[in-house]
Amino acid sequence: LNILCSLLEIINWLLLTVQILFVKMIRVRKTELKKNILILNGPNLNLLGVREPDLYGATSLVQIEKSIKKIADSYNITCEFFQTNHEGLMIDKIHEIILQDKLVDLIIINPAAWTHTSVALRDAILAVKTPFIEVHLSNIHAREDFRHHSYFSDKALGVICGFGAYGYQAALQFAAEFFKKDS
Ligand code: DQA
């Protein structure tokens, strides 16, 4: 009877171990399947909502991020948001993808004024080779001449401009479709 009890105990222990391993495997698989998007915003976009609202709208960046996060959750997509007014910090953020081996499947970027000026930021985004979508709230082609040229558009998956805050949502919706094709 003693031997039988020990045998049952061993079987019980084995079953429990298998169960734990199974749960862990499912968790790993789930995080593998979850896509990650990095949403980058350049200089002065922290002032959205108060900055020239006739051009950029009344919605703040925090509000945009909140609604994007909600939609991303419904797509099972993880979003990380980053805004800076400092070019070097933006470049460092992009480099993290390589240097910290970060899992980023796609970048959505509004480079703001750096769109028209920054070879350094262009080089950084090309260095990491992550596909990206360029977003602008305003229609840059209907504005001053110096805004018509972008250092990013020729390398972007696509460019969305002129639709205000909706542009970020449109980019995310495209990303969800893009990931479907990818998997
Ligand atoms: C912008 C357009 C840029 O020309 C400008 O410098 C910005 C914002 C946009 O979202 O419309 O800061 O990128």
CSV table of C-alpha atoms and ligand atoms in Angstrom, one decimal:
chain,number,residue,atom,x,y,z
A,1,LEU,CA,0.0,0.0,0.0
A,2,ASN,CA,2.9,2.3,0.8
A,3,ILE,CA,4.5,1.7,-2.6
A,4,LEU,CA,1.1,2.4,-4.2
A,5,CYS,CA,0.8,5.7,-2.3
A,6,SER,CA,4.3,6.8,-3.3
A,7,LEU,CA,3.6,5.9,-6.9
A,8,LEU,CA,0.4,7.9,-6.9
A,9,GLU,CA,2.3,10.8,-5.4
A,10,ILE,CA,4.9,10.7,-8.1
A,11,ILE,CA,2.2,10.5,-10.8
A,12,ASN,CA,0.5,13.5,-9.2
A,13,TRP,CA,3.7,15.5,-9.1
A,14,LEU,CA,4.4,14.6,-12.8
A,15,LEU,CA,1.0,15.7,-13.8
A,16,LEU,CA,1.3,19.0,-12.0
A,17,THR,CA,4.7,19.7,-13.6
A,18,VAL,CA,3.3,18.9,-17.1
A,19,GLN,CA,0.4,21.2,-16.4
A,20,ILE,CA,2.7,24.1,-15.3
A,21,LEU,CA,4.9,23.6,-18.3
A,22,PHE,CA,1.9,23.7,-20.6
A,23,VAL,CA,0.6,26.9,-19.1
A,24,LYS,CA,4.0,28.5,-19.5
A,25,MET,CA,4.2,27.4,-23.1
A,26,ILE,CA,0.8,28.9,-23.9
A,27,ARG,CA,2.0,32.2,-22.3
A,28,VAL,CA,5.2,32.3,-24.3
A,29,ARG,CA,3.3,31.6,-27.5
A,30,LYS,CA,0.8,34.3,-26.7
A,31,THR,CA,3.5,37.0,-26.2
A,32,GLU,CA,5.2,35.7,-29.4
A,33,LEU,CA,2.0,36.3,-31.3
A,34,LYS,CA,1.4,39.8,-29.8
A,35,LYS,CA,2.7,42.4,-32.2
A,36,ASN,CA,4.5,45.5,-30.8
A,37,ILE,CA,4.3,49.0,-32.3
A,38,LEU,CA,6.5,51.9,-31.3
A,39,ILE,CA,4.7,55.3,-31.7
A,40,LEU,CA,7.2,58.1,-32.0
A,41,ASN,CA,6.4,61.8,-31.9
A,42,GLY,CA,8.8,64.6,-32.5
A,43,PRO,CA,9.3,68.2,-31.3
A,44,ASN,CA,6.4,70.4,-30.1
A,45,LEU,CA,3.9,67.6,-30.4
A,46,ASN,CA,3.8,67.5,-26.6
A,47,LEU,CA,1.9,70.8,-27.0
A,48,LEU,CA,-0.9,69.3,-29.1
A,49,GLY,CA,-4.3,70.7,-28.1
A,50,VAL,CA,-2.9,74.1,-27.3
A,51,ARG,CA,-0.4,74.5,-30.2
A,52,GLU,CA,-2.0,76.1,-33.3
A,53,PRO,CA,-5.3,74.2,-32.8
A,54,ASP,CA,-6.6,75.4,-36.2
A,55,LEU,CA,-3.8,73.4,-37.8
A,56,TYR,CA,-3.2,70.5,-35.4
A,57,GLY,CA,-6.6,70.1,-33.7
A,58,ALA,CA,-7.8,70.4,-30.1
A,59,THR,CA,-6.9,66.9,-29.1
A,60,SER,CA,-3.9,66.5,-26.8
A,61,LEU,CA,-1.2,63.9,-27.3
A,62,VAL,CA,-2.2,62.2,-24.1
A,63,GLN,CA,-5.8,61.9,-25.4
A,64,ILE,CA,-4.5,60.5,-28.7
A,65,GLU,CA,-2.3,58.0,-26.9
A,66,LYS,CA,-5.2,56.8,-24.7
A,67,SER,CA,-7.6,56.2,-27.6
A,68,ILE,CA,-4.8,54.5,-29.7
A,69,LYS,CA,-4.0,52.2,-26.7
A,70,LYS,CA,-7.7,51.2,-26.5
A,71,ILE,CA,-7.9,50.3,-30.2
A,72,ALA,CA,-4.5,48.6,-30.1
A,73,ASP,CA,-5.7,46.4,-27.2
A,74,SER,CA,-8.7,45.3,-29.3
A,75,TYR,CA,-6.3,44.2,-32.0
A,76,ASN,CA,-4.0,42.4,-29.5
A,77,ILE,CA,-1.3,44.9,-30.3
A,78,THR,CA,1.1,46.4,-27.8
A,79,CYS,CA,1.9,50.1,-28.2
A,80,GLU,CA,4.8,52.0,-26.7
A,81,PHE,CA,4.6,55.8,-27.0
A,82,PHE,CA,7.6,58.1,-27.0
A,83,GLN,CA,7.7,61.9,-27.5
A,84,THR,CA,10.7,64.1,-27.3
A,85,ASN,CA,11.9,67.6,-28.3
A,86,HIS,CA,15.5,66.4,-28.5
A,87,GLU,CA,16.8,64.8,-31.7
A,88,GLY,CA,19.5,62.7,-30.0
A,89,LEU,CA,17.0,61.2,-27.6
A,90,MET,CA,14.8,60.2,-30.5
A,91,ILE,CA,17.7,58.6,-32.2
A,92,ASP,CA,18.7,56.8,-29.0
A,93,LYS,CA,15.1,55.5,-28.7
A,94,ILE,CA,15.2,54.1,-32.2
A,95,HIS,CA,18.7,52.5,-31.5
A,96,GLU,CA,17.2,50.6,-28.5
A,97,ILE,CA,15.6,48.3,-31.1
A,98,ILE,CA,19.1,47.0,-32.0
A,99,LEU,CA,21.1,47.7,-28.9
A,100,GLN,CA,18.6,46.3,-26.4
A,101,ASP,CA,17.2,43.7,-28.9
A,102,LYS,CA,13.7,45.1,-28.5
A,103,LEU,CA,10.8,43.5,-30.2
A,104,VAL,CA,9.3,46.2,-32.4
A,105,ASP,CA,7.3,45.0,-35.4
A,106,LEU,CA,6.4,48.4,-36.7
A,107,ILE,CA,7.1,52.1,-36.0
A,108,ILE,CA,4.5,54.8,-36.4
A,109,ILE,CA,6.3,58.1,-36.5
A,110,ASN,CA,5.4,61.8,-36.7
A,111,PRO,CA,8.8,63.3,-37.0
A,112,ALA,CA,7.2,66.8,-36.8
A,113,ALA,CA,9.7,69.5,-37.9
A,114,TRP,CA,12.5,66.8,-38.2
A,115,THR,CA,10.5,65.5,-41.2
A,116,HIS,CA,12.0,68.3,-43.3
A,117,THR,CA,15.4,68.6,-41.7
A,118,SER,CA,16.8,65.4,-40.2
A,119,VAL,CA,19.1,63.1,-42.2
A,120,ALA,CA,20.3,61.8,-38.8
A,121,LEU,CA,16.8,60.6,-37.9
A,122,ARG,CA,16.3,59.1,-41.3
A,123,ASP,CA,19.6,57.2,-41.0
A,124,ALA,CA,18.6,55.9,-37.5
A,125,ILE,CA,15.3,54.5,-38.7
A,126,LEU,CA,16.9,52.9,-41.8
A,127,ALA,CA,19.6,51.4,-39.6
A,128,VAL,CA,17.1,49.4,-37.5
A,129,LYS,CA,15.3,48.2,-40.6
A,130,THR,CA,11.9,48.2,-38.9
A,131,PRO,CA,9.0,49.0,-41.3
A,132,PHE,CA,7.4,52.4,-40.5
A,133,ILE,CA,4.4,54.6,-41.3
A,134,GLU,CA,4.8,58.4,-41.4
A,135,VAL,CA,2.0,60.4,-39.9
A,136,HIS,CA,1.3,64.1,-40.0
A,137,LEU,CA,-1.8,65.8,-38.5
A,138,SER,CA,-1.7,68.6,-41.0
A,139,ASN,CA,-1.6,68.3,-44.8
A,140,ILE,CA,2.1,69.2,-45.2
A,141,HIS,CA,1.6,69.5,-49.0
A,142,ALA,CA,-0.9,72.3,-48.6
A,143,ARG,CA,1.5,74.3,-46.4
A,144,GLU,CA,4.7,76.2,-46.9
A,145,ASP,CA,7.1,74.9,-49.5
A,146,PHE,CA,9.7,73.8,-47.0
A,147,ARG,CA,7.2,71.3,-45.5
A,148,HIS,CA,6.6,69.6,-48.9
A,149,HIS,CA,9.8,67.6,-48.6
A,150,SER,CA,10.2,64.7,-46.2
A,151,TYR,CA,13.4,62.8,-45.4
A,152,PHE,CA,11.2,59.8,-44.5
A,153,SER,CA,8.4,59.3,-47.1
A,154,ASP,CA,10.5,57.5,-49.8
A,155,LYS,CA,11.3,54.8,-47.2
A,156,ALA,CA,8.0,54.6,-45.4
A,157,LEU,CA,5.4,51.9,-45.9
A,158,GLY,CA,3.0,54.8,-46.4
A,159,VAL,CA,2.3,58.3,-45.4
A,160,ILE,CA,-0.8,59.7,-43.8
A,161,CYS,CA,-1.3,63.4,-43.6
A,162,GLY,CA,-4.1,66.0,-43.2
A,163,PHE,CA,-6.5,63.9,-41.2
A,164,GLY,CA,-5.6,65.3,-37.8
A,165,ALA,CA,-5.5,62.8,-34.9
A,166,TYR,CA,-7.4,60.3,-36.9
A,167,GLY,CA,-4.1,59.7,-38.9
A,168,TYR,CA,-2.6,57.7,-36.0
A,169,GLN,CA,-5.8,55.5,-35.8
A,170,ALA,CA,-5.6,55.0,-39.6
A,171,ALA,CA,-2.0,54.0,-39.3
A,172,LEU,CA,-2.8,51.5,-36.5
A,173,GLN,CA,-5.6,50.0,-38.5
A,174,PHE,CA,-3.3,49.6,-41.5
A,175,ALA,CA,-0.7,48.0,-39.2
A,176,ALA,CA,-3.3,45.4,-38.0
A,177,GLU,CA,-4.0,44.4,-41.6
A,178,PHE,CA,-0.2,44.4,-42.4
A,179,PHE,CA,0.4,42.0,-39.5
A,180,LYS,CA,-2.4,39.7,-40.7
A,181,LYS,CA,-0.6,39.4,-44.0
A,182,ASP,CA,2.7,38.9,-42.2
A,183,SER,CA,1.5,35.9,-40.1
B,1,DQA,C1,3.6,68.0,-38.5
B,1,DQA,C2,3.9,68.9,-39.7
B,1,DQA,C3,5.3,69.5,-39.6
B,1,DQA,O1,5.6,70.3,-40.7
B,1,DQA,C4,5.4,70.3,-38.4
B,1,DQA,O2,6.7,70.8,-38.2
B,1,DQA,C5,5.0,69.7,-37.2
B,1,DQA,C6,3.8,68.8,-37.2
B,1,DQA,C7,2.2,67.5,-38.5
B,1,DQA,O3,1.9,66.6,-37.8
B,1,DQA,O4,1.3,68.1,-39.3
B,1,DQA,O5,5.5,69.9,-36.1
B,1,DQA,O6,4.4,66.9,-38.5
